[in-house]
Coordinates of C-alpha atoms in Angstrom, one line a residue:
M1 CA 73.7 99.8 103.2
S2 CA 71.4 100.0 106.4
N3 CA 70.6 103.1 108.4
N4 CA 72.9 102.0 111.0
T5 CA 75.3 104.8 111.7
N6 CA 76.5 104.1 115.5
N7 CA 79.8 102.5 116.3
T8 CA 79.4 99.1 114.8
S9 CA 80.0 98.0 111.3
T10 CA 77.3 98.8 108.9
K11 CA 75.2 96.0 107.5
V12 CA 75.3 95.4 103.6
S13 CA 72.4 95.2 101.2
T14 CA 71.9 92.2 99.0
T15 CA 73.6 94.2 96.0
D16 CA 76.6 94.8 98.1
V17 CA 76.9 91.2 99.2
K18 CA 76.9 90.3 95.4
N19 CA 79.4 92.7 94.8
T20 CA 81.6 91.5 97.6
S21 CA 81.7 88.1 96.1
K22 CA 83.7 89.8 93.3
L23 CA 86.6 90.3 95.7
K24 CA 88.9 87.5 94.4
T25 CA 92.1 86.8 96.1
K26 CA 94.0 86.1 92.9
L27 CA 95.1 89.0 91.0
T28 CA 94.4 89.1 87.2
G29 CA 97.3 91.5 86.3
K30 CA 101.1 91.0 86.7
Y31 CA 102.5 93.9 88.6
K32 CA 106.3 95.2 88.8
G33 CA 106.8 97.2 91.9
G34 CA 108.1 100.5 91.8
T35 CA 111.3 102.1 93.5
A36 CA 111.2 103.9 96.7
T37 CA 111.0 107.6 96.1
N38 CA 109.2 108.9 99.2
K39 CA 111.6 110.9 101.6
T40 CA 109.2 110.6 104.5
E41 CA 106.3 108.4 105.5
T42 CA 104.1 108.5 108.6
Y43 CA 101.3 106.0 109.2
A44 CA 98.3 106.0 111.8
A45 CA 96.0 103.1 112.1
G46 CA 92.4 103.1 113.3
A47 CA 89.4 101.0 114.2
S48 CA 88.9 98.8 111.3
N49 CA 85.1 99.2 111.0
Q50 CA 85.2 103.0 110.1
Y51 CA 83.9 104.1 106.7
A52 CA 83.8 106.7 104.2
K53 CA 82.2 107.3 100.7
L54 CA 83.9 107.7 97.4
V55 CA 83.6 111.1 95.9
T56 CA 81.8 111.3 92.5
S57 CA 83.8 109.7 89.7
A58 CA 86.4 108.5 92.1
A59 CA 87.3 105.6 89.7
K60 CA 88.1 107.9 87.0
K61 CA 90.1 110.5 89.0
Y62 CA 92.1 108.2 91.3
G63 CA 94.0 105.1 91.2
L64 CA 94.0 102.1 93.6
Y65 CA 97.5 101.1 94.8
N66 CA 99.0 98.2 96.9
H67 CA 100.9 100.7 98.7
V68 CA 101.3 104.5 99.1
K69 CA 102.9 105.6 95.8
G70 CA 106.7 106.0 96.2
H71 CA 106.8 103.2 98.8
K72 CA 109.2 100.5 97.8
G73 CA 107.3 98.0 95.8
W74 CA 104.4 100.1 95.1
Y75 CA 102.1 99.5 92.0
L76 CA 98.9 100.6 90.6
Y77 CA 96.0 98.0 90.3
N78 CA 94.2 97.4 86.9
K79 CA 90.4 97.9 86.8
K80 CA 89.5 94.1 87.3
D81 CA 91.7 94.0 90.5
G82 CA 90.9 97.3 91.7
W83 CA 87.8 99.5 91.0
A84 CA 85.7 96.7 89.4
N85 CA 85.1 95.6 93.1
A86 CA 83.7 98.8 94.3
K87 CA 80.1 98.7 95.7
K88 CA 77.5 100.7 94.0
S89 CA 76.8 102.4 97.2
G90 CA 80.4 104.0 97.1
I91 CA 80.9 102.9 100.8
V92 CA 84.4 102.1 101.8
Y93 CA 85.9 100.8 105.0
V94 CA 89.0 102.8 106.2
D95 CA 91.6 101.5 108.8
E96 CA 94.6 103.3 108.1
R97 CA 96.0 106.7 106.8
A98 CA 99.4 107.8 105.7
T99 CA 101.3 111.1 104.9
A100 CA 104.0 110.7 102.5
T101 CA 106.1 112.7 100.2
S102 CA 103.6 111.7 97.4
G103 CA 100.7 113.0 99.3
K104 CA 98.0 112.0 101.7
W105 CA 96.5 108.6 101.7
Y106 CA 93.9 106.2 103.2
R107 CA 93.9 102.3 103.2
I108 CA 90.5 101.0 102.3
R109 CA 88.5 98.0 101.8
F110 CA 85.3 97.3 99.8
S111 CA 84.1 94.8 102.1
S112 CA 83.3 94.9 106.1
S113 CA 85.6 91.7 106.3
T114 CA 89.1 92.6 107.6
S115 CA 90.6 89.8 105.4
A116 CA 89.3 91.5 102.2
R117 CA 91.9 92.9 99.8
K118 CA 93.2 96.3 100.9
Y119 CA 93.9 99.2 98.6
W120 CA 95.5 102.7 99.2
V121 CA 93.9 105.7 97.7
R122 CA 94.6 109.3 97.9
A123 CA 92.8 111.2 100.5
G124 CA 90.9 113.3 97.8
A125 CA 88.9 110.2 96.7
L126 CA 87.1 109.8 100.1
K127 CA 84.3 111.7 101.8
F128 CA 83.9 111.4 105.6
D129 CA 81.1 112.2 108.1
K130 CA 80.8 115.9 108.9
I131 CA 81.7 116.4 112.6
T132 CA 81.2 119.5 114.7
Y133 CA 82.3 120.2 118.2
E134 CA 81.0 122.5 121.1
T135 CA 81.9 122.6 124.8
Y136 CA 79.5 120.8 127.1
D137 CA 79.9 120.7 130.8
K138 CA 78.2 117.9 132.6
T139 CA 78.7 115.2 135.1
L140 CA 77.0 112.0 134.1
T141 CA 76.7 108.3 135.0
T142 CA 77.0 105.6 132.3
L143 CA 73.9 103.4 132.1
K144 CA 74.8 101.4 128.8
K145 CA 77.8 99.7 127.4
Y146 CA 79.3 101.5 124.4
P147 CA 82.7 101.5 122.6
I148 CA 85.1 104.3 123.7
Y149 CA 87.5 105.9 121.2
T150 CA 90.4 108.2 121.0
L151 CA 88.4 110.4 118.6
V152 CA 84.9 110.6 117.4
F153 CA 84.1 107.4 115.3
N154 CA 84.7 108.2 111.6
D155 CA 86.9 111.1 112.2
P156 CA 89.0 111.5 109.0
K157 CA 92.0 111.2 111.6
L158 CA 90.7 107.8 112.2
A159 CA 89.7 106.9 115.7
K160 CA 91.4 104.0 117.8
N161 CA 89.2 101.6 120.0
K162 CA 90.0 101.7 123.5
G163 CA 87.4 99.3 125.1
T164 CA 84.2 100.1 126.2
T165 CA 82.4 102.4 128.8
A166 CA 82.5 99.3 131.2
D167 CA 86.2 99.7 131.3
L168 CA 86.2 103.2 132.7
S169 CA 87.6 103.4 136.3
S170 CA 84.2 105.0 137.6
R171 CA 80.6 105.1 136.1
T172 CA 80.4 108.7 137.2
V173 CA 82.3 110.8 134.6
T174 CA 82.9 114.4 133.5
I175 CA 81.9 115.4 130.2
T176 CA 83.7 118.6 128.5
K177 CA 82.8 118.4 125.0
R178 CA 79.9 117.4 122.7
A179 CA 80.2 116.4 119.1
R180 CA 77.7 115.9 116.5
R181 CA 78.4 113.4 113.6
V182 CA 76.4 113.6 110.5
S183 CA 76.5 110.3 108.6
V184 CA 77.7 110.3 104.9
I185 CA 75.4 107.5 104.4
N186 CA 72.1 108.8 105.3
G187 CA 72.7 112.2 106.7
K188 CA 71.4 111.1 110.3
T189 CA 73.1 112.6 113.2
S190 CA 74.7 110.8 116.2
T191 CA 75.9 112.8 119.3
Y192 CA 79.1 111.9 121.2
Y193 CA 80.6 113.0 124.5
L194 CA 84.1 113.6 125.5
V195 CA 84.6 111.5 128.7
N196 CA 87.2 112.7 131.5
G197 CA 88.8 114.8 128.8
K198 CA 90.2 111.5 127.2
Y199 CA 87.8 109.2 125.3
W200 CA 84.9 109.7 123.1
T201 CA 81.8 107.7 123.2
R202 CA 77.9 107.8 122.2
A203 CA 75.7 110.0 124.3
L204 CA 73.3 107.1 124.3
A205 CA 75.5 105.5 126.9
F206 CA 74.2 107.8 129.4
Y207 CA 70.5 107.8 128.7

């Protein structure tokens, strides 16, 4: 992966591109869907270019599913259809989370392409960026166009994209919080501001 840790999709290395080519649309296994056993299921979607990193030995400890376990029609992928497609970097793209009777889950892809096969995996299989917060009172003027989100990009709760700083009603905004996000990829830190108590954006939008 590249060192790009801002709000855009990360570039993939030559190795990852070769690995992505393994993502066949046709399944090698024959699967029988399980019965619905979850009493409750709640879902929350987020921006599709957010990412996380697989924990060590994730493929040995966790399964990959077509849906959260306990949802009607769920099944467990075999190795060829599942973990064999993972990147050596361990980076996965995350676009949805779920809380069900069977546990906490994330929907992931092994490619930045939103058309790539999607898998559901238990939350314990993923490691997200470390994010810390502090009070930060400023009145600033936007100088550059950056995406705005409901949460800090790559927050485990998954941020939703709400446009760009150009969509704000005024270029002059009130900042009340500052967040520092340490990338799970390379350890680099990105700074975010909470704008008008509603949206998060990169601090670079103001400098």
